[in-house]
Amino acid sequence: KIINISNSFIASINQQALHFNFKMTSSNNSFVAIFSLLLFSTMQCHAQLSSTFYDRTCPNALTTIRTTIRQAISSERRMAASLIRLHFHDCFVQGCDASLLLDETPTIVSEKTALPNLGSVRGFGIIEDAKREVEKTCPGVVSCADILAVAARDASSLVGGPSWTVKLGRRDSTTASHTLAETDLPGPFDPLSRLISGFANKGLSTRDMVALSGSHSIGQAQCFLFRDRIYSNGTDIDAGFASTRRRQCPQEDQNGNLAPLDLVTPNQLDNNYFKNLRQRKGLLQSDQVLLSGGSTDSIVTEYSNNPRTFASDFAAAMIKMGDISPLTGQNGIIRTVCGAIN
């Protein structure tokens, strides 16, 4: 990619060249070659993601990915939530580098087996399907990390949520971090302070955090993740709502029983999630703490009253999340299969 260099940076280079007053000897030509290489390396390190990254190298990439995602969501509406979650869980570990997709090997401890992902993160096969289709026309060009980002955007728009322009140019990691997956991903029992600090550590604001939490307008959660809440008899949960949820989540066993995060519009990405919170009907504890007398109350109220504001902020937050520590330039690789290193 062509990178624009600021005039001040060019001026600085020129001043240094004049200061040393180099003559065009063979040795000086060698210096110029080395200097040019260093300059190119600097430019590569500051490479930026771009929405037009594949316009020439794989112009049909986004259409091909969208076709696969549409087919998957048509078959199972819940897959939209799973694909958004995949992108989120990938970016929050060691950046948006598709490390989450790597399978276990003798040299890789997979993030898939980390507690926040084990038995709950899904949709890997859909990403592999999209990758396989893209490889047919553009082998070795489109990264799995970019497919994840595009899939999340398409998943949102296909279930009534916002769309946005995805920035592209990420490359795939050759490593995974099981340890970071255990520590950096927000949990369903986290207090508000931990949620805020966890997102801040990734460069996301409190407002970004609340907007991204709105993805819980779709998808489902397993019984063991909300059992304590619905049997707590707490003041922060509607009694009728708790009673309804107990029917499919007994006090013992049936840990994997699923319940929709939003009972009203479970397959529509909308602002009803925030309306639920105002009625004390957040399924997870980490949902309801967003409206618990703290700093996020006003944001929840705003989103519940204004669906357009929520949609706009959600899209902006997803773009910001996609910017977390991407591998660009010569860093990383383009995996042929998303679950394995080439």
mmCIF file of C-alpha atoms in Angstrom:
data_model
loop_
_atom_site.group_PDB
_atom_site.id
_atom_site.type_symbol
_atom_site.label_atom_id
_atom_site.label_comp_id
_atom_site.label_asym_id
_atom_site.label_seq_id
_atom_site.Cartn_x
_atom_site.Cartn_y
_atom_site.Cartn_z
ATOM 1 C CA LYS A 1 0.000 0.000 0.000
ATOM 2 C CA ILE A 2 1.088 3.541 -0.643
ATOM 3 C CA ILE A 3 1.545 5.358 2.628
ATOM 4 C CA ASN A 4 1.388 9.131 2.814
ATOM 5 C CA ILE A 5 4.297 10.664 4.673
ATOM 6 C CA SER A 6 3.828 14.045 6.330
ATOM 7 C CA ASN A 7 5.636 17.049 4.899
ATOM 8 C CA SER A 8 7.403 17.597 8.201
ATOM 9 C CA PHE A 9 8.770 14.052 8.112
ATOM 10 C CA ILE A 10 10.087 14.566 4.547
ATOM 11 C CA ALA A 11 11.583 17.891 5.540
ATOM 12 C CA SER A 12 13.341 16.233 8.443
ATOM 13 C CA ILE A 13 14.859 13.651 6.101
ATOM 14 C CA ASN A 14 16.018 16.362 3.695
ATOM 15 C CA GLN A 15 17.629 18.354 6.492
ATOM 16 C CA GLN A 16 19.553 15.302 7.658
ATOM 17 C CA ALA A 17 20.743 14.592 4.120
ATOM 18 C CA LEU A 18 21.946 18.183 3.669
ATOM 19 C CA HIS A 19 23.678 18.119 7.036
ATOM 20 C CA PHE A 20 25.802 15.137 6.081
ATOM 21 C CA ASN A 21 26.453 16.552 2.569
ATOM 22 C CA PHE A 22 26.815 13.141 0.952
ATOM 23 C CA LYS A 23 28.680 12.800 -2.347
ATOM 24 C CA MET A 24 27.465 10.319 -4.949
ATOM 25 C CA THR A 25 30.201 7.732 -4.473
ATOM 26 C CA SER A 26 29.655 3.985 -4.554
ATOM 27 C CA SER A 27 29.771 3.818 -0.768
ATOM 28 C CA ASN A 28 27.234 6.585 -0.483
ATOM 29 C CA ASN A 29 24.969 4.763 -2.938
ATOM 30 C CA SER A 30 25.053 1.831 -0.543
ATOM 31 C CA PHE A 31 24.026 4.128 2.292
ATOM 32 C CA VAL A 32 21.109 5.440 0.227
ATOM 33 C CA ALA A 33 19.968 1.884 -0.434
ATOM 34 C CA ILE A 34 20.119 1.044 3.264
ATOM 35 C CA PHE A 35 18.363 4.300 4.181
ATOM 36 C CA SER A 36 15.587 3.570 1.654
ATOM 37 C CA LEU A 37 15.134 0.113 3.133
ATOM 38 C CA LEU A 38 14.844 1.548 6.638
ATOM 39 C CA LEU A 39 12.328 4.124 5.422
ATOM 40 C CA PHE A 40 10.251 1.386 3.759
ATOM 41 C CA SER A 41 10.328 -0.619 6.981
ATOM 42 C CA THR A 42 9.105 2.415 8.928
ATOM 43 C CA MET A 43 6.284 2.844 6.452
ATOM 44 C CA GLN A 44 5.357 -0.834 6.757
ATOM 45 C CA CYS A 45 5.187 -0.583 10.548
ATOM 46 C CA HIS A 46 2.698 2.263 10.212
ATOM 47 C CA ALA A 47 0.590 0.530 7.558
ATOM 48 C CA GLN A 48 -3.090 1.292 7.991
ATOM 49 C CA LEU A 49 -6.128 -0.854 7.347
ATOM 50 C CA SER A 50 -8.160 0.228 4.329
ATOM 51 C CA SER A 51 -11.644 -0.549 3.054
ATOM 52 C CA THR A 52 -10.224 -0.843 -0.484
ATOM 53 C CA PHE A 53 -7.420 -3.265 0.415
ATOM 54 C CA TYR A 54 -8.651 -6.093 -1.838
ATOM 55 C CA ASP A 55 -10.122 -3.982 -4.652
ATOM 56 C CA ARG A 56 -7.414 -5.060 -7.085
ATOM 57 C CA THR A 57 -6.144 -8.327 -5.627
ATOM 58 C CA CYS A 58 -9.534 -9.935 -4.866
ATOM 59 C CA PRO A 59 -12.415 -7.676 -5.953
ATOM 60 C CA ASN A 60 -15.124 -10.278 -5.265
ATOM 61 C CA ALA A 61 -13.912 -11.175 -1.770
ATOM 62 C CA LEU A 62 -16.601 -9.370 0.221
ATOM 63 C CA THR A 63 -19.431 -10.622 -2.018
ATOM 64 C CA THR A 64 -18.151 -14.187 -1.713
ATOM 65 C CA ILE A 65 -17.931 -13.953 2.078
ATOM 66 C CA ARG A 66 -21.398 -12.437 2.351
ATOM 67 C CA THR A 67 -22.925 -15.269 0.297
ATOM 68 C CA THR A 68 -21.536 -17.842 2.736
ATOM 69 C CA ILE A 69 -22.665 -15.864 5.795
ATOM 70 C CA ARG A 70 -26.152 -15.347 4.370
ATOM 71 C CA GLN A 71 -26.564 -19.063 3.740
ATOM 72 C CA ALA A 72 -25.414 -19.921 7.263
ATOM 73 C CA ILE A 73 -27.766 -17.446 8.955
ATOM 74 C CA SER A 74 -30.669 -18.506 6.741
ATOM 75 C CA SER A 75 -30.139 -22.050 8.033
ATOM 76 C CA GLU A 76 -29.718 -20.980 11.660
ATOM 77 C CA ARG A 77 -30.600 -17.479 12.785
ATOM 78 C CA ARG A 78 -28.589 -17.875 15.999
ATOM 79 C CA MET A 79 -25.394 -18.115 13.934
ATOM 80 C CA ALA A 80 -25.418 -14.318 13.565
ATOM 81 C CA ALA A 81 -24.716 -13.907 17.269
ATOM 82 C CA SER A 82 -22.042 -16.606 17.145
ATOM 83 C CA LEU A 83 -20.163 -14.916 14.299
ATOM 84 C CA ILE A 84 -20.193 -11.512 15.989
ATOM 85 C CA ARG A 85 -18.934 -13.190 19.161
ATOM 86 C CA LEU A 86 -16.153 -14.951 17.235
ATOM 87 C CA HIS A 87 -14.778 -11.629 16.025
ATOM 88 C CA PHE A 88 -15.089 -10.141 19.508
ATOM 89 C CA HIS A 89 -13.357 -13.056 21.253
ATOM 90 C CA ASP A 90 -10.581 -13.003 18.672
ATOM 91 C CA CYS A 91 -9.838 -9.275 18.929
ATOM 92 C CA PHE A 92 -9.837 -9.205 22.734
ATOM 93 C CA VAL A 93 -6.984 -11.676 23.154
ATOM 94 C CA GLN A 94 -3.905 -10.767 21.129
ATOM 95 C CA GLY A 95 -5.599 -8.494 18.631
ATOM 96 C CA CYS A 96 -7.707 -9.108 15.522
ATOM 97 C CA ASP A 97 -5.396 -11.747 14.072
ATOM 98 C CA ALA A 98 -7.556 -14.905 13.821
ATOM 99 C CA SER A 99 -5.557 -16.555 16.620
ATOM 100 C CA LEU A 100 -8.856 -17.868 18.016
ATOM 101 C CA LEU A 101 -9.316 -20.033 14.919
ATOM 102 C CA LEU A 102 -6.109 -22.049 15.370
ATOM 103 C CA ASP A 103 -6.593 -25.671 16.380
ATOM 104 C CA GLU A 104 -4.588 -27.416 19.078
ATOM 105 C CA THR A 105 -1.200 -28.795 17.935
ATOM 106 C CA PRO A 106 1.963 -30.003 19.694
ATOM 107 C CA THR A 107 3.256 -26.412 19.514
ATOM 108 C CA ILE A 108 -0.004 -24.431 19.896
ATOM 109 C CA VAL A 109 -2.244 -24.371 22.958
ATOM 110 C CA SER A 110 -5.490 -23.356 21.307
ATOM 111 C CA GLU A 111 -7.626 -20.464 22.531
ATOM 112 C CA LYS A 112 -10.642 -22.627 21.722
ATOM 113 C CA THR A 113 -10.050 -24.624 24.893
ATOM 114 C CA ALA A 114 -9.845 -21.576 27.183
ATOM 115 C CA LEU A 115 -12.694 -21.437 29.700
ATOM 116 C CA PRO A 116 -14.553 -18.446 28.114
ATOM 117 C CA ASN A 117 -14.537 -20.249 24.743
ATOM 118 C CA LEU A 118 -14.818 -23.933 25.584
ATOM 119 C CA GLY A 119 -18.170 -25.359 24.601
ATOM 120 C CA SER A 120 -19.650 -21.969 23.799
ATOM 121 C CA VAL A 121 -17.784 -20.227 20.988
ATOM 122 C CA ARG A 122 -19.018 -21.567 17.668
ATOM 123 C CA GLY A 123 -19.144 -20.792 13.960
ATOM 124 C CA PHE A 124 -15.631 -21.948 13.092
ATOM 125 C CA GLY A 125 -16.944 -24.074 10.238
ATOM 126 C CA ILE A 126 -18.730 -21.098 8.685
ATOM 127 C CA ILE A 127 -15.506 -19.084 8.601
ATOM 128 C CA GLU A 128 -13.705 -22.060 7.046
ATOM 129 C CA ASP A 129 -16.475 -22.296 4.428
ATOM 130 C CA ALA A 130 -16.044 -18.617 3.549
ATOM 131 C CA LYS A 131 -12.270 -19.001 3.393
ATOM 132 C CA ARG A 132 -12.574 -22.044 1.122
ATOM 133 C CA GLU A 133 -14.785 -20.128 -1.313
ATOM 134 C CA VAL A 134 -12.478 -17.104 -1.382
ATOM 135 C CA GLU A 135 -9.438 -19.335 -1.935
ATOM 136 C CA LYS A 136 -11.030 -20.718 -5.103
ATOM 137 C CA THR A 137 -10.747 -17.353 -6.836
ATOM 138 C CA CYS A 138 -8.006 -15.575 -4.878
ATOM 139 C CA PRO A 139 -5.640 -18.127 -3.354
ATOM 140 C CA GLY A 140 -3.369 -16.825 -0.635
ATOM 141 C CA VAL A 141 -4.746 -13.275 -0.668
ATOM 142 C CA VAL A 142 -7.535 -12.786 1.899
ATOM 143 C CA SER A 143 -6.743 -13.348 5.581
ATOM 144 C CA CYS A 144 -8.895 -15.278 8.026
ATOM 145 C CA ALA A 145 -8.754 -12.237 10.334
ATOM 146 C CA ASP A 146 -10.403 -10.105 7.654
ATOM 147 C CA ILE A 147 -13.003 -12.788 6.981
ATOM 148 C CA LEU A 148 -13.907 -12.687 10.678
ATOM 149 C CA ALA A 149 -14.341 -8.893 10.542
ATOM 150 C CA VAL A 150 -16.471 -9.017 7.396
ATOM 151 C CA ALA A 151 -18.546 -11.926 8.724
ATOM 152 C CA ALA A 152 -19.382 -9.969 11.900
ATOM 153 C CA ARG A 153 -20.552 -6.974 9.858
ATOM 154 C CA ASP A 154 -22.639 -9.155 7.532
ATOM 155 C CA ALA A 155 -24.116 -11.066 10.467
ATOM 156 C CA SER A 156 -25.260 -7.805 12.051
ATOM 157 C CA SER A 157 -26.913 -6.455 8.927
ATOM 158 C CA LEU A 158 -28.614 -9.772 8.112
ATOM 159 C CA VAL A 159 -30.500 -9.777 11.442
ATOM 160 C CA GLY A 160 -31.646 -6.181 11.323
ATOM 161 C CA GLY A 161 -28.604 -4.581 12.921
ATOM 162 C CA PRO A 162 -26.427 -1.832 11.469
ATOM 163 C CA SER A 163 -23.904 -2.228 8.702
ATOM 164 C CA TRP A 164 -20.568 -0.434 8.385
ATOM 165 C CA THR A 165 -17.570 -0.159 6.119
ATOM 166 C CA VAL A 166 -15.038 -2.781 7.214
ATOM 167 C CA LYS A 167 -11.389 -1.786 7.157
ATOM 168 C CA LEU A 168 -9.229 -4.553 5.699
ATOM 169 C CA GLY A 169 -5.615 -5.600 5.449
ATOM 170 C CA ARG A 170 -5.185 -7.675 8.602
ATOM 171 C CA ARG A 171 -2.914 -10.689 8.461
ATOM 172 C CA ASP A 172 -3.123 -13.931 10.399
ATOM 173 C CA SER A 173 -1.063 -14.852 13.443
ATOM 174 C CA THR A 174 1.106 -17.935 13.709
ATOM 175 C CA THR A 175 0.503 -18.157 17.466
ATOM 176 C CA ALA A 176 -2.378 -18.327 19.913
ATOM 177 C CA SER A 177 -2.611 -17.314 23.562
ATOM 178 C CA HIS A 178 -4.643 -19.647 25.735
ATOM 179 C CA THR A 179 -3.474 -17.669 28.781
ATOM 180 C CA LEU A 180 -4.725 -14.295 27.522
ATOM 181 C CA ALA A 181 -8.012 -15.887 26.498
ATOM 182 C CA GLU A 182 -8.422 -16.968 30.123
ATOM 183 C CA THR A 183 -7.677 -13.505 31.531
ATOM 184 C CA ASP A 184 -8.624 -10.795 29.013
ATOM 185 C CA LEU A 185 -12.114 -11.758 27.907
ATOM 186 C CA PRO A 186 -14.947 -10.175 29.924
ATOM 187 C CA GLY A 187 -16.993 -12.634 31.952
ATOM 188 C CA PRO A 188 -20.718 -13.038 32.655
ATOM 189 C CA PHE A 189 -20.227 -12.367 36.367
ATOM 190 C CA ASP A 190 -17.936 -9.327 36.063
ATOM 191 C CA PRO A 191 -18.819 -6.178 38.043
ATOM 192 C CA LEU A 192 -19.161 -2.898 36.177
ATOM 193 C CA SER A 193 -15.729 -1.625 37.217
ATOM 194 C CA ARG A 194 -14.017 -4.670 35.746
ATOM 195 C CA LEU A 195 -15.982 -4.442 32.512
ATOM 196 C CA ILE A 196 -15.017 -0.797 32.104
ATOM 197 C CA SER A 197 -11.337 -1.383 32.828
ATOM 198 C CA GLY A 198 -11.196 -4.487 30.621
ATOM 199 C CA PHE A 199 -12.502 -2.595 27.625
ATOM 200 C CA ALA A 200 -10.312 0.417 28.413
ATOM 201 C CA ASN A 201 -7.277 -1.869 28.306
ATOM 202 C CA LYS A 202 -8.179 -2.590 24.688
ATOM 203 C CA GLY A 203 -8.596 1.081 23.802
ATOM 204 C CA LEU A 204 -12.387 1.050 24.007
ATOM 205 C CA SER A 205 -14.371 3.623 25.943
ATOM 206 C CA THR A 206 -17.166 3.016 28.423
ATOM 207 C CA ARG A 207 -19.635 4.048 25.749
ATOM 208 C CA ASP A 208 -18.074 1.549 23.332
ATOM 209 C CA MET A 209 -18.447 -1.128 25.995
ATOM 210 C CA VAL A 210 -22.160 -0.451 26.501
ATOM 211 C CA ALA A 211 -22.790 -0.309 22.752
ATOM 212 C CA LEU A 212 -20.976 -3.597 22.144
ATOM 213 C CA SER A 213 -22.921 -5.200 24.999
ATOM 214 C CA GLY A 214 -25.988 -4.544 22.862
ATOM 215 C CA SER A 215 -24.946 -7.535 20.757
ATOM 216 C CA HIS A 216 -26.670 -9.504 23.533
ATOM 217 C CA SER A 217 -29.874 -8.468 21.826
ATOM 218 C CA ILE A 218 -29.352 -11.725 19.907
ATOM 219 C CA GLY A 219 -27.959 -15.119 20.834
ATOM 220 C CA GLN A 220 -28.405 -17.480 23.759
ATOM 221 C CA ALA A 221 -26.692 -18.291 27.028
ATOM 222 C CA GLN A 222 -26.209 -21.560 28.875
ATOM 223 C CA CYS A 223 -28.086 -22.206 32.112
ATOM 224 C CA PHE A 224 -25.030 -22.309 34.376
ATOM 225 C CA LEU A 225 -24.127 -18.760 33.334
ATOM 226 C CA PHE A 226 -27.340 -17.221 34.703
ATOM 227 C CA ARG A 227 -28.555 -19.778 37.271
ATOM 228 C CA ASP A 228 -27.344 -17.834 40.317
ATOM 229 C CA ARG A 229 -29.062 -14.694 39.065
ATOM 230 C CA ILE A 230 -32.501 -16.200 38.482
ATOM 231 C CA TYR A 231 -32.486 -17.978 41.856
ATOM 232 C CA SER A 232 -31.062 -15.056 43.837
ATOM 233 C CA ASN A 233 -34.370 -13.374 44.678
ATOM 234 C CA GLY A 234 -32.400 -10.160 44.248
ATOM 235 C CA THR A 235 -33.863 -6.714 43.856
ATOM 236 C CA ASP A 236 -32.141 -6.261 40.490
ATOM 237 C CA ILE A 237 -34.198 -8.929 38.704
ATOM 238 C CA ASP A 238 -37.882 -8.926 37.799
ATOM 239 C CA ALA A 239 -39.636 -11.732 39.697
ATOM 240 C CA GLY A 240 -41.788 -12.826 36.767
ATOM 241 C CA PHE A 241 -38.786 -12.856 34.452
ATOM 242 C CA ALA A 242 -36.817 -14.986 36.923
ATOM 243 C CA SER A 243 -39.714 -17.411 37.265
ATOM 244 C CA THR A 244 -39.986 -17.818 33.486
ATOM 245 C CA ARG A 245 -36.279 -18.542 33.135
ATOM 246 C CA ARG A 246 -36.312 -21.143 35.930
ATOM 247 C CA ARG A 247 -38.527 -23.410 33.823
ATOM 248 C CA GLN A 248 -35.632 -24.294 31.531
ATOM 249 C CA CYS A 249 -32.867 -23.897 34.103
ATOM 250 C CA PRO A 250 -33.303 -26.045 37.233
ATOM 251 C CA GLN A 251 -31.203 -25.433 40.307
ATOM 252 C CA GLU A 252 -29.173 -28.541 39.571
ATOM 253 C CA ASP A 253 -28.063 -30.232 36.338
ATOM 254 C CA GLN A 254 -29.047 -29.186 32.821
ATOM 255 C CA ASN A 255 -26.100 -26.775 32.752
ATOM 256 C CA GLY A 256 -26.123 -26.565 28.969
ATOM 257 C CA ASN A 257 -29.801 -25.671 28.582
ATOM 258 C CA LEU A 258 -30.054 -22.563 26.423
ATOM 259 C CA ALA A 259 -32.126 -19.433 26.915
ATOM 260 C CA PRO A 260 -32.360 -16.388 24.624
ATOM 261 C CA LEU A 261 -30.576 -13.321 25.924
ATOM 262 C CA ASP A 262 -33.575 -11.278 24.771
ATOM 263 C CA LEU A 263 -36.980 -12.936 25.139
ATOM 264 C CA VAL A 264 -38.834 -10.282 23.130
ATOM 265 C CA THR A 265 -36.859 -10.107 19.859
ATOM 266 C CA PRO A 266 -34.342 -12.970 20.217
ATOM 267 C CA ASN A 267 -33.360 -13.031 16.536
ATOM 268 C CA GLN A 268 -33.232 -9.295 15.873
ATOM 269 C CA LEU A 269 -30.227 -7.100 16.654
ATOM 270 C CA ASP A 270 -31.997 -4.042 18.050
ATOM 271 C CA ASN A 271 -32.161 -1.820 21.115
ATOM 272 C CA ASN A 272 -34.624 -4.046 22.973
ATOM 273 C CA TYR A 273 -31.697 -5.333 25.056
ATOM 274 C CA PHE A 274 -31.514 -1.927 26.740
ATOM 275 C CA LYS A 275 -35.268 -1.811 27.278
ATOM 276 C CA ASN A 276 -34.947 -5.165 29.031
ATOM 277 C CA LEU A 277 -32.321 -3.766 31.383
ATOM 278 C CA ARG A 278 -34.672 -0.945 32.389
ATOM 279 C CA GLN A 279 -37.231 -3.607 33.342
ATOM 280 C CA ARG A 280 -34.611 -5.598 35.324
ATOM 281 C CA LYS A 281 -34.718 -8.354 32.699
ATOM 282 C CA GLY A 282 -31.047 -8.663 31.822
ATOM 283 C CA LEU A 283 -30.263 -12.374 31.666
ATOM 284 C CA LEU A 284 -26.612 -12.222 32.706
ATOM 285 C CA GLN A 285 -25.298 -10.404 35.734
ATOM 286 C CA SER A 286 -22.831 -8.576 33.490
ATOM 287 C CA ASP A 287 -25.807 -7.299 31.493
ATOM 288 C CA GLN A 288 -27.832 -5.940 34.399
ATOM 289 C CA VAL A 289 -24.851 -4.174 36.012
ATOM 290 C CA LEU A 290 -24.975 -1.714 33.099
ATOM 291 C CA LEU A 291 -28.080 -0.292 34.775
ATOM 292 C CA SER A 292 -27.320 -0.494 38.475
ATOM 293 C CA GLY A 293 -26.887 3.073 39.661
ATOM 294 C CA GLY A 294 -23.474 3.475 38.040
ATOM 295 C CA SER A 295 -21.827 5.532 35.322
ATOM 296 C CA THR A 296 -23.432 3.602 32.472
ATOM 297 C CA ASP A 297 -27.058 4.131 33.479
ATOM 298 C CA SER A 298 -27.475 7.209 31.288
ATOM 299 C CA ILE A 299 -26.067 5.421 28.235
ATOM 300 C CA VAL A 300 -28.455 2.491 28.681
ATOM 301 C CA THR A 301 -31.361 4.923 28.988
ATOM 302 C CA GLU A 302 -30.248 6.800 25.881
ATOM 303 C CA TYR A 303 -29.958 3.639 23.788
ATOM 304 C CA SER A 304 -33.304 2.315 25.006
ATOM 305 C CA ASN A 305 -34.969 5.540 23.867
ATOM 306 C CA ASN A 306 -33.077 6.032 20.618
ATOM 307 C CA PRO A 307 -32.492 2.977 18.395
ATOM 308 C CA ARG A 308 -30.651 5.054 15.787
ATOM 309 C CA THR A 309 -28.108 6.247 18.302
ATOM 310 C CA PHE A 310 -27.509 2.703 19.445
ATOM 311 C CA ALA A 311 -27.113 1.437 15.874
ATOM 312 C CA SER A 312 -24.665 4.208 15.019
ATOM 313 C CA ASP A 313 -22.615 3.710 18.176
ATOM 314 C CA PHE A 314 -22.605 -0.065 17.775
ATOM 315 C CA ALA A 315 -21.218 0.218 14.252
ATOM 316 C CA ALA A 316 -18.565 2.722 15.365
ATOM 317 C CA ALA A 317 -17.548 0.511 18.297
ATOM 318 C CA MET A 318 -17.260 -2.551 16.051
ATOM 319 C CA ILE A 319 -14.940 -0.605 13.746
ATOM 320 C CA LYS A 320 -12.815 0.443 16.733
ATOM 321 C CA MET A 321 -12.728 -3.100 18.018
ATOM 322 C CA GLY A 322 -11.549 -4.294 14.615
ATOM 323 C CA ASP A 323 -8.566 -1.944 14.962
ATOM 324 C CA ILE A 324 -7.177 -3.704 18.044
ATOM 325 C CA SER A 325 -3.545 -4.656 17.337
ATOM 326 C CA PRO A 326 -3.905 -5.979 13.777
ATOM 327 C CA LEU A 327 -0.967 -7.612 12.038
ATOM 328 C CA THR A 328 -0.200 -5.678 8.834
ATOM 329 C CA GLY A 329 2.518 -5.290 6.243
ATOM 330 C CA GLN A 330 5.025 -8.117 6.518
ATOM 331 C CA ASN A 331 3.822 -9.243 9.944
ATOM 332 C CA GLY A 332 1.884 -12.476 10.202
ATOM 333 C CA ILE A 333 0.818 -14.674 7.309
ATOM 334 C CA ILE A 334 -2.183 -15.406 5.085
ATOM 335 C CA ARG A 335 -3.383 -18.819 6.208
ATOM 336 C CA THR A 336 -4.632 -21.220 3.553
ATOM 337 C CA VAL A 337 -6.848 -22.943 6.118
ATOM 338 C CA CYS A 338 -8.015 -20.855 9.058
ATOM 339 C CA GLY A 339 -7.519 -23.581 11.654
ATOM 340 C CA ALA A 340 -3.876 -24.263 10.888
ATOM 341 C CA ILE A 341 -0.586 -22.590 10.039
ATOM 342 C CA ASN A 342 0.516 -23.098 6.429
#
